[in-house]
mmCIF file with all atom_site columns, C-alpha atoms in Angstrom:
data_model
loop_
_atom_site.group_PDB
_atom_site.id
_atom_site.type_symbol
_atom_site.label_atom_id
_atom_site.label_alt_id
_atom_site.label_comp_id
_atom_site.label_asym_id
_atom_site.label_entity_id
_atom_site.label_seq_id
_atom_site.pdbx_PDB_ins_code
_atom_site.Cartn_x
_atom_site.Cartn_y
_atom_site.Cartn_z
_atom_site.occupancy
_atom_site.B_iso_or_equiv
_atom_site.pdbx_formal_charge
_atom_site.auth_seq_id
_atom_site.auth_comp_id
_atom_site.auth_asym_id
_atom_site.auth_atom_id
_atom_site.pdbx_PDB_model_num
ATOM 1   C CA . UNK A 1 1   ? 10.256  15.587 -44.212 1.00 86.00 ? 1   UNK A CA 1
ATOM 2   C CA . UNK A 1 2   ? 8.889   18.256 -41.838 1.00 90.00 ? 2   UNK A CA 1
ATOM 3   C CA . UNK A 1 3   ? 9.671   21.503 -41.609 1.00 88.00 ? 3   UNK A CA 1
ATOM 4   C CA . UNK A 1 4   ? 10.574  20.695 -37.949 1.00 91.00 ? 4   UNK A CA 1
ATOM 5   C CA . UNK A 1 5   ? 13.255  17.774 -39.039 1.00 92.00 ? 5   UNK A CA 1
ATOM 6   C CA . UNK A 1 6   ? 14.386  19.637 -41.861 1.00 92.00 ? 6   UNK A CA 1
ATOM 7   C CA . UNK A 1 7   ? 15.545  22.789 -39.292 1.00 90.00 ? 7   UNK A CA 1
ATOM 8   C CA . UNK A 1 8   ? 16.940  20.255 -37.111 1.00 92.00 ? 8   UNK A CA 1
ATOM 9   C CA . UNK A 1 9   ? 19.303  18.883 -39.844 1.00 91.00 ? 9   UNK A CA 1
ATOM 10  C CA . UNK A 1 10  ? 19.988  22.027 -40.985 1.00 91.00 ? 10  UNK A CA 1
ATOM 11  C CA . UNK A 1 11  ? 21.502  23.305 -37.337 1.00 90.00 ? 11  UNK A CA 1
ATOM 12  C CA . UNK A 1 12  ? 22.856  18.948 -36.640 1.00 90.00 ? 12  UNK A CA 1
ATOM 13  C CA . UNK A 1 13  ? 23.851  18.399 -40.345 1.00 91.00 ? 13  UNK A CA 1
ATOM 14  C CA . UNK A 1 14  ? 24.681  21.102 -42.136 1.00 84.00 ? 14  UNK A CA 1
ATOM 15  C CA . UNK A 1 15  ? 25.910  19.627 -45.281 1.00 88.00 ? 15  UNK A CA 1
ATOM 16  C CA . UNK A 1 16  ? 22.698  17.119 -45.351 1.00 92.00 ? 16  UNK A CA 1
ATOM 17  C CA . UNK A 1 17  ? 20.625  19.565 -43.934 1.00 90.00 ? 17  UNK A CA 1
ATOM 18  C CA . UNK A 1 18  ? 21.591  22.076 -47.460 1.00 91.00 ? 18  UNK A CA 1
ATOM 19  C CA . UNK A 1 19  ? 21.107  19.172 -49.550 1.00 92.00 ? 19  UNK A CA 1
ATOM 20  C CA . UNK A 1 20  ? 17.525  18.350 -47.962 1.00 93.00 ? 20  UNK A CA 1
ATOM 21  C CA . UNK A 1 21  ? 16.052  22.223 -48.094 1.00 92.00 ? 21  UNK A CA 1
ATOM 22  C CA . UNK A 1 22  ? 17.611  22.465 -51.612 1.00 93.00 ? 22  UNK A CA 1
ATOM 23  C CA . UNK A 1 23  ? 15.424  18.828 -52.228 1.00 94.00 ? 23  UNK A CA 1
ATOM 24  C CA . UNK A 1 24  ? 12.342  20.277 -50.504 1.00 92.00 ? 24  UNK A CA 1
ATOM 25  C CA . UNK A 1 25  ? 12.158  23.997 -51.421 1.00 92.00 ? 25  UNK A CA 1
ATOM 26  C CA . UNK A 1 26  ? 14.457  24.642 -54.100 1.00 92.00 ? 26  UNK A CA 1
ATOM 27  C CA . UNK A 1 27  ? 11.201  24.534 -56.724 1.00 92.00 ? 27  UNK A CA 1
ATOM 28  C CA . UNK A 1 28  ? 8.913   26.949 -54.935 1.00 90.00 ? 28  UNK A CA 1
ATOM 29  C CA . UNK A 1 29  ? 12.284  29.224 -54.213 1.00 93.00 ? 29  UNK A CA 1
ATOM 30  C CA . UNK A 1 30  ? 13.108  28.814 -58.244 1.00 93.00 ? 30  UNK A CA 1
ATOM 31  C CA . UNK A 1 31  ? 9.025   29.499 -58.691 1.00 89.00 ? 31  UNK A CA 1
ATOM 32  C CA . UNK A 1 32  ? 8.980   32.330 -57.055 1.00 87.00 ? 32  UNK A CA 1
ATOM 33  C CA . UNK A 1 33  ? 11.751  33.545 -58.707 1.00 90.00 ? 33  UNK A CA 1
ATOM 34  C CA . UNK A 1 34  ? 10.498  33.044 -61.971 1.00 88.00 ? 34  UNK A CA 1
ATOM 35  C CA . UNK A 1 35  ? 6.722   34.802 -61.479 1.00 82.00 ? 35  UNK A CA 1
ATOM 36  C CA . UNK A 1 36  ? 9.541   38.025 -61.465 1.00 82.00 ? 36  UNK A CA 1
ATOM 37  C CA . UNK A 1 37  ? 11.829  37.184 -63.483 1.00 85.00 ? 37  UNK A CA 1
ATOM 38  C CA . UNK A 1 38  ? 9.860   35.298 -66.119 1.00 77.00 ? 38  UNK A CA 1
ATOM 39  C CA . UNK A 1 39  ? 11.816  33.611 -68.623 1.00 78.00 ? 39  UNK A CA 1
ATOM 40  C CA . UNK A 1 40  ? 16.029  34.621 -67.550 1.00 84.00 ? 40  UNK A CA 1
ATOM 41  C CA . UNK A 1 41  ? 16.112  31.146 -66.054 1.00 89.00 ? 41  UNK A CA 1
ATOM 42  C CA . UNK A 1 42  ? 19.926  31.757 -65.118 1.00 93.00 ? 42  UNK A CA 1
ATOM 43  C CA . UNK A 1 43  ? 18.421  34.470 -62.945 1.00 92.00 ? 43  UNK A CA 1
ATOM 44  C CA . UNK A 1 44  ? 15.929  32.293 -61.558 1.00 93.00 ? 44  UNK A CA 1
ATOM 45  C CA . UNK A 1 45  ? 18.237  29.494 -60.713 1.00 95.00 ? 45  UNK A CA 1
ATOM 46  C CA . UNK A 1 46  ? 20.862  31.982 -58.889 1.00 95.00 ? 46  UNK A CA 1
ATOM 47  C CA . UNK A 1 47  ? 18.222  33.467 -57.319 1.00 95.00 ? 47  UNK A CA 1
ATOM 48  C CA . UNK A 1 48  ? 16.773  30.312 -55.860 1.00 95.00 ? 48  UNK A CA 1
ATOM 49  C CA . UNK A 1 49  ? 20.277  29.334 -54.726 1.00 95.00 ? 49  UNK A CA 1
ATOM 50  C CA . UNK A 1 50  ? 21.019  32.613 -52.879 1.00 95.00 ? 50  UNK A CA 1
ATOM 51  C CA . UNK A 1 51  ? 17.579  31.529 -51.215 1.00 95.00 ? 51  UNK A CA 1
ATOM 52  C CA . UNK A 1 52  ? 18.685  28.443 -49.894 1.00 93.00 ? 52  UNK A CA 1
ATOM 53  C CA . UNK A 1 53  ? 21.844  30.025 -48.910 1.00 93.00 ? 53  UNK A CA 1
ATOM 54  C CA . UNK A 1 54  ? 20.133  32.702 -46.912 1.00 93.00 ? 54  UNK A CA 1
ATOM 55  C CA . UNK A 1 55  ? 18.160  30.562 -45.272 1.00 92.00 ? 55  UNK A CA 1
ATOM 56  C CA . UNK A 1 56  ? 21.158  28.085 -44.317 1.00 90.00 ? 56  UNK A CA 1
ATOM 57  C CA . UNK A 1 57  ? 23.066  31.672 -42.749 1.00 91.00 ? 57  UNK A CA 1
ATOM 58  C CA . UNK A 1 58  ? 19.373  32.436 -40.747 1.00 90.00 ? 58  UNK A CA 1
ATOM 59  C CA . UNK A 1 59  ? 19.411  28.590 -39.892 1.00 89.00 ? 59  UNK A CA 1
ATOM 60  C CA . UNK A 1 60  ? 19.119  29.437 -35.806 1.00 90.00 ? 60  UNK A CA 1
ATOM 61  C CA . UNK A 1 61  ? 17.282  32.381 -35.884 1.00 89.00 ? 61  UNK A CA 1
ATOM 62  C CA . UNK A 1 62  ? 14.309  30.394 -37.938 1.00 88.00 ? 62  UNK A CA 1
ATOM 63  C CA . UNK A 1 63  ? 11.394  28.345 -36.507 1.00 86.00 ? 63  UNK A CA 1
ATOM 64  C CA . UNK A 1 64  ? 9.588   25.569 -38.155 1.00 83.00 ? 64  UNK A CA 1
ATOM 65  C CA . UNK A 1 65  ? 6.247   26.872 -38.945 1.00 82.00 ? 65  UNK A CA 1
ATOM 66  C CA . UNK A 1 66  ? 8.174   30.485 -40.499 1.00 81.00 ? 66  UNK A CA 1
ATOM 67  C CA . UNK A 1 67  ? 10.795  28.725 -42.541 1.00 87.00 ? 67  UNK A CA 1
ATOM 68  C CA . UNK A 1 68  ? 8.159   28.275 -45.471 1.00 86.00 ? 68  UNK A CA 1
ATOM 69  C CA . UNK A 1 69  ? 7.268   31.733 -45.504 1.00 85.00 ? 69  UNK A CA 1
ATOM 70  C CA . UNK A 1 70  ? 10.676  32.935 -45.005 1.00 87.00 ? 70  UNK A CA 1
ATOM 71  C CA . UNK A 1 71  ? 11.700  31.220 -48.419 1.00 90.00 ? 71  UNK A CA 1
ATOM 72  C CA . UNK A 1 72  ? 9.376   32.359 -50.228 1.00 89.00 ? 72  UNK A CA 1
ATOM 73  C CA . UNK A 1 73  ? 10.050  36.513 -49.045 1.00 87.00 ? 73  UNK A CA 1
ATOM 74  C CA . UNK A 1 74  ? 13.831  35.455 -49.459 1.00 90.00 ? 74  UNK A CA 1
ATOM 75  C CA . UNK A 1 75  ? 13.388  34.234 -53.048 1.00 92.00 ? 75  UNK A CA 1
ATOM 76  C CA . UNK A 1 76  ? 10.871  37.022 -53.816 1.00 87.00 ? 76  UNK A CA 1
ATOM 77  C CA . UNK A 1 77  ? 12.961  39.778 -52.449 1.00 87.00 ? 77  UNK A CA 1
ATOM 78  C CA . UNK A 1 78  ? 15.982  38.547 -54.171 1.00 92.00 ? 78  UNK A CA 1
ATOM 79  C CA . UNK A 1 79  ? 14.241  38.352 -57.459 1.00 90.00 ? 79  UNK A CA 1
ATOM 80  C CA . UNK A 1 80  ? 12.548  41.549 -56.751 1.00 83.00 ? 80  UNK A CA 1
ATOM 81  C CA . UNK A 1 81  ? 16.607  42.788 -56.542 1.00 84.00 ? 81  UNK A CA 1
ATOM 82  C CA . UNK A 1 82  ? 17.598  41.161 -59.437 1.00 87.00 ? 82  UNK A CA 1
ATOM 83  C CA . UNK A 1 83  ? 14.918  42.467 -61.558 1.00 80.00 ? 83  UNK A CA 1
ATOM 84  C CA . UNK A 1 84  ? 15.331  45.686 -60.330 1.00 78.00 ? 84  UNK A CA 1
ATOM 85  C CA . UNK A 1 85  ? 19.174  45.407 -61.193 1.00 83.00 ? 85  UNK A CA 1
ATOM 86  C CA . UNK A 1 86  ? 18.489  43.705 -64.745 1.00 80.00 ? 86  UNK A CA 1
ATOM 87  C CA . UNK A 1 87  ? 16.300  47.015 -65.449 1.00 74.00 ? 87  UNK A CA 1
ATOM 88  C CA . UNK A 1 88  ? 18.624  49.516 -64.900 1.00 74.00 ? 88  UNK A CA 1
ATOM 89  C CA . UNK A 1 89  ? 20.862  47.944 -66.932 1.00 75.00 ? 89  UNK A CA 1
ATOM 90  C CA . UNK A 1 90  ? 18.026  48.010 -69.630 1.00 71.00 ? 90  UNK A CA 1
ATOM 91  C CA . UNK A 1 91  ? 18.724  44.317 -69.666 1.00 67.00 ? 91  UNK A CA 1
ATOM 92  C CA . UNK A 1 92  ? 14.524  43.522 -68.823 1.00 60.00 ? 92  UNK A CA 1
ATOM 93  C CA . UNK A 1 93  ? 11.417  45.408 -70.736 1.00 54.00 ? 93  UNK A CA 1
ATOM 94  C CA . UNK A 1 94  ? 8.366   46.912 -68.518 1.00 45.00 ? 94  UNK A CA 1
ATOM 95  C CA . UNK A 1 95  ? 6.461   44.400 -67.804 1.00 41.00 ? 95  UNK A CA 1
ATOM 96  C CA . UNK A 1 96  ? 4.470   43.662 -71.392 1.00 43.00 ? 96  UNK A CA 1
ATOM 97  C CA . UNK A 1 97  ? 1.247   46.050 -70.898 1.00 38.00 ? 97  UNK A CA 1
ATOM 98  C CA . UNK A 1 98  ? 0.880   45.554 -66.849 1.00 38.00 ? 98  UNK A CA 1
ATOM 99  C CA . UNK A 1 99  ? 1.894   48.899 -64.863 1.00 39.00 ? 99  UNK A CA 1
ATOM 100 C CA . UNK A 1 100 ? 0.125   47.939 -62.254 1.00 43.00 ? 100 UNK A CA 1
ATOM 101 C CA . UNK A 1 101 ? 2.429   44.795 -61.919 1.00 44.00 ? 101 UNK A CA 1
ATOM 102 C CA . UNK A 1 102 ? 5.435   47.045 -62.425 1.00 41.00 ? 102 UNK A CA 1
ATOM 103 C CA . UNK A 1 103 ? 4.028   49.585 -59.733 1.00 40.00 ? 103 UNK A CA 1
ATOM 104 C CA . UNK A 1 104 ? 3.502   46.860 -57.249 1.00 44.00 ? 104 UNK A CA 1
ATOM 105 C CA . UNK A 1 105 ? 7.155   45.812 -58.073 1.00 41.00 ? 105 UNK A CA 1
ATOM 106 C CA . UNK A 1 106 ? 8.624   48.673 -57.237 1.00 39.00 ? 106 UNK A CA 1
ATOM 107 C CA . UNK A 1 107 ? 6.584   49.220 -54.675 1.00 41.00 ? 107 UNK A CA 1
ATOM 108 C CA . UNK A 1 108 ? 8.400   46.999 -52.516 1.00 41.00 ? 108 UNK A CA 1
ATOM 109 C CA . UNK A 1 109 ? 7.650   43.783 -50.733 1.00 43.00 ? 109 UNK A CA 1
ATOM 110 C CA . UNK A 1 110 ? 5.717   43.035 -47.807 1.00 49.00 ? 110 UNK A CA 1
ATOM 111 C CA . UNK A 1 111 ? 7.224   44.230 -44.196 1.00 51.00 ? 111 UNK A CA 1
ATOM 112 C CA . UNK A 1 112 ? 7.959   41.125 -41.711 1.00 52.00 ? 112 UNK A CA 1
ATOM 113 C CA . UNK A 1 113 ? 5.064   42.482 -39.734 1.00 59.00 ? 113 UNK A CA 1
ATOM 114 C CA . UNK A 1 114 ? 2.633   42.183 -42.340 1.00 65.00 ? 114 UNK A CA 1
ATOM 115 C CA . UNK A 1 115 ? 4.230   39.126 -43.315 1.00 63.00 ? 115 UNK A CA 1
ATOM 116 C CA . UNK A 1 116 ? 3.549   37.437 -39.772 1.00 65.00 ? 116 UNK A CA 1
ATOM 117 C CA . UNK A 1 117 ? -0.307  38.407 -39.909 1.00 73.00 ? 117 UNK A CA 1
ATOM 118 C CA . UNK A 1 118 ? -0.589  36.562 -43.482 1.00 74.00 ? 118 UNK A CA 1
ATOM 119 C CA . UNK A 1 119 ? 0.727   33.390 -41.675 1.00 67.00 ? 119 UNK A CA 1
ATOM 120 C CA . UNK A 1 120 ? -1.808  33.958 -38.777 1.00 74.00 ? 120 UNK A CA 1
ATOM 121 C CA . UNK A 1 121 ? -4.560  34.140 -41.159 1.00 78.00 ? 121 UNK A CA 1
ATOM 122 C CA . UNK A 1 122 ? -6.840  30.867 -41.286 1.00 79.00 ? 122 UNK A CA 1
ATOM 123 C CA . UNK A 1 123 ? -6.041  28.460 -43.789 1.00 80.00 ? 123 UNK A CA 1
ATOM 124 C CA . UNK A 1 124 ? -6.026  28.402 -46.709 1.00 86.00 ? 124 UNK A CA 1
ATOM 125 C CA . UNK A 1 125 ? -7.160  31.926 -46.923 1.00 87.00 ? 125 UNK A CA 1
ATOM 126 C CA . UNK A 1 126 ? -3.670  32.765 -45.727 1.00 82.00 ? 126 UNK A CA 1
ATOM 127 C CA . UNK A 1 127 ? -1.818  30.882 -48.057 1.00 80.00 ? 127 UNK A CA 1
ATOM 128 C CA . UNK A 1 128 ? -4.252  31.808 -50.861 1.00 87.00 ? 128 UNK A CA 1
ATOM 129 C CA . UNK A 1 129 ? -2.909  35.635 -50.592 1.00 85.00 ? 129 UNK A CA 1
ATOM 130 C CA . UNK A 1 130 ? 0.547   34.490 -50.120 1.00 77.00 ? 130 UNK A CA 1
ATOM 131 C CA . UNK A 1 131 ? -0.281  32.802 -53.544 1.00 78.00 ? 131 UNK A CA 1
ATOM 132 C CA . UNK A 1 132 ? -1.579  35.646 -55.216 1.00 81.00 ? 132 UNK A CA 1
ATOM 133 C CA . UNK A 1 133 ? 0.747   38.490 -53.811 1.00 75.00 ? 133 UNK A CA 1
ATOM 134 C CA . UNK A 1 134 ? 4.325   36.683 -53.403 1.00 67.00 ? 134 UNK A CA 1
ATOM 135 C CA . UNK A 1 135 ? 4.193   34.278 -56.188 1.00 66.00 ? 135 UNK A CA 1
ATOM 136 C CA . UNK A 1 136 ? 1.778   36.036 -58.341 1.00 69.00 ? 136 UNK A CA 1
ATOM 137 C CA . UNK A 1 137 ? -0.570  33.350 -59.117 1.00 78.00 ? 137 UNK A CA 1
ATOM 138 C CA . UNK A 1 138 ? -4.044  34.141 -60.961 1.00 85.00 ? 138 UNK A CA 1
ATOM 139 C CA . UNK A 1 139 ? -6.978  33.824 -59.655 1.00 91.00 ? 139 UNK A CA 1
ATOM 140 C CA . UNK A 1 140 ? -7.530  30.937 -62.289 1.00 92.00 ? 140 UNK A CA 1
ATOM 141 C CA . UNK A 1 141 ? -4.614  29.148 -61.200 1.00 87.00 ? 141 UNK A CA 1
ATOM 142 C CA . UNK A 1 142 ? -5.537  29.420 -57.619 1.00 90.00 ? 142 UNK A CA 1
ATOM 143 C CA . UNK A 1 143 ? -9.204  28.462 -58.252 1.00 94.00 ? 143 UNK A CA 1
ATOM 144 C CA . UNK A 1 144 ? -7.975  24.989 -59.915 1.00 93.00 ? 144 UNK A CA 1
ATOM 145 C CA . UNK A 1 145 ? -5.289  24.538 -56.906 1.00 88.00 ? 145 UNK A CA 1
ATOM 146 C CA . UNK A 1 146 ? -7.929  24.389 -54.514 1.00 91.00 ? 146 UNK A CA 1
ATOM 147 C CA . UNK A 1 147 ? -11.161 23.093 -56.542 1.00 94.00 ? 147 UNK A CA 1
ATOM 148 C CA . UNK A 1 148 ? -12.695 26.776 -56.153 1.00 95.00 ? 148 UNK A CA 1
ATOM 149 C CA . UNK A 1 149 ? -13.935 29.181 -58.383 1.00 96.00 ? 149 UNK A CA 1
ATOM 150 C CA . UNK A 1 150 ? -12.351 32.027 -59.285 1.00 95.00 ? 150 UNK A CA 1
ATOM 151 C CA . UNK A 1 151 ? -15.411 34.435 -57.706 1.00 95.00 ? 151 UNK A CA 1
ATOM 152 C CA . UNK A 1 152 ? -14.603 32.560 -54.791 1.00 95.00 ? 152 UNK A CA 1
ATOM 153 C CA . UNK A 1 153 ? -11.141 33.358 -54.846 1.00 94.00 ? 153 UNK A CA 1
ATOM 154 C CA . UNK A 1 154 ? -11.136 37.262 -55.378 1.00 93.00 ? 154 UNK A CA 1
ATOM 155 C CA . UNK A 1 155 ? -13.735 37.231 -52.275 1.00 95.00 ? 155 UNK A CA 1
ATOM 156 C CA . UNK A 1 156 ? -11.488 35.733 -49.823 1.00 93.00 ? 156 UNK A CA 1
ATOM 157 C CA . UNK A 1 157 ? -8.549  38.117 -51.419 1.00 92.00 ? 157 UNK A CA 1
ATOM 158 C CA . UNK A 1 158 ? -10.463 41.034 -50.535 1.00 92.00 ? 158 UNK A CA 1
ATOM 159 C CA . UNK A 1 159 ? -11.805 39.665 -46.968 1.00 92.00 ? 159 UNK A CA 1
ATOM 160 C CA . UNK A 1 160 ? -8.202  38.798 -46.101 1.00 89.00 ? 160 UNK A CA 1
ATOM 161 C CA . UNK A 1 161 ? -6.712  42.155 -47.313 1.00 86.00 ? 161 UNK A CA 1
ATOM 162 C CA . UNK A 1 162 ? -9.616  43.756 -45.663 1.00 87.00 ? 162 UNK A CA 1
ATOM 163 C CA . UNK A 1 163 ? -8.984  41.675 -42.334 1.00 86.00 ? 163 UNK A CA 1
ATOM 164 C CA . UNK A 1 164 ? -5.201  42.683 -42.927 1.00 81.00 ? 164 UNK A CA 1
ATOM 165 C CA . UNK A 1 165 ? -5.571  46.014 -43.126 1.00 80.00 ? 165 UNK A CA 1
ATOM 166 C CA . UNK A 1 166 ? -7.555  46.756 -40.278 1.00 82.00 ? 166 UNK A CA 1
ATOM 167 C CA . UNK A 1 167 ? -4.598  44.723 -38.612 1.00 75.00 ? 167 UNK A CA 1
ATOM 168 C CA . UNK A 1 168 ? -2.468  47.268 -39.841 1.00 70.00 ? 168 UNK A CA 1
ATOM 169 C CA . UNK A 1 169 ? -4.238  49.985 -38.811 1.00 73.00 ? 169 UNK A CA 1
ATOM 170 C CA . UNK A 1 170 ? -5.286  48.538 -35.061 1.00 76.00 ? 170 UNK A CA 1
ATOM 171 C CA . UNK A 1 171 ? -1.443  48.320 -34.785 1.00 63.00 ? 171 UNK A CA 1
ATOM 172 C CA . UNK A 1 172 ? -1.054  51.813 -35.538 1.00 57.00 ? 172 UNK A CA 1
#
């Protein structure tokens, strides 16, 4: 199912419309979750519903070719909460040995701006950040995904954040 026919059924069919975006996306929205949240998979799975959910209450204000990349910022931000919640509770460790990972955490997550600009970006260069920076795939896993290596990876991260960032700053 497109993206296009799955909005439609979503705004026509609501009921059959949940159950088809939960079918379709409710793995990337639970994978997502989990590059955050690691191993609490009741998080993840709560997380990955409240996903689905908020997408079903932004059902008319979405359009086909953003409803992909608003899942995955819904799951991540979500996750991003619930991590944040989970550690003050001391409930969740520092990330084991990565403060960079726990900077860029709590760093916060990408502004809608900056999110449209990703989406602009020529495939799959676009969704290769995406990969790396929402759902925190490795460089390895990315280079296997698509048949690359990972030298060629990290170069078209930093030409896209370089391309990115003087998008930023033409913008002002």
């Amino acid at each position: 199912m497109t993206d296009q026919e799955l909005l439609r059924l979503l705004l026509e069919k609501e009921e059959e419309g949940a159950r088809a975006l939960c079918a379709q996306y409710g793995a990337l929205a639970a994978a997502v979750a989990r590059r955050i949240l690691r191993e609490r998979n009741e998080d993840v799975e709560e997380v990955a519903a409240d996903a689905m959910i908020l997408v079903w209450k932004k059902r008319n204000d979405l359009k086909a070719d953003t409803l992909r990349g608003f899942l995955i910022a819904a799951a991540q931000h979500l996750a991003v909460d619930r991590w944040r919640q989970l550690r003050r509770r001391n409930e969740v460790p520092l990330l084991e040995g990565d403060q960079d990972e726990t900077v860029d955490l709590e760093a916060g997550l990408l502004n809608e701006e900056l999110q449209k600009q990703i989406l602009a970006v020529s495939p799959p260069d676009g969704e290769i950040f995406l990969r790396h920076h929402l759902l925190r795939e490795s460089a390895q896993e990315i280079a296997r995904r698509f048949d690359m290596t990972e030298s060629a990876v990290r170069s078209r991260l930093h030409r896209t954040r370089m391309l990115l960032k003087r998008e930023v700053q033409k913008d002002g």
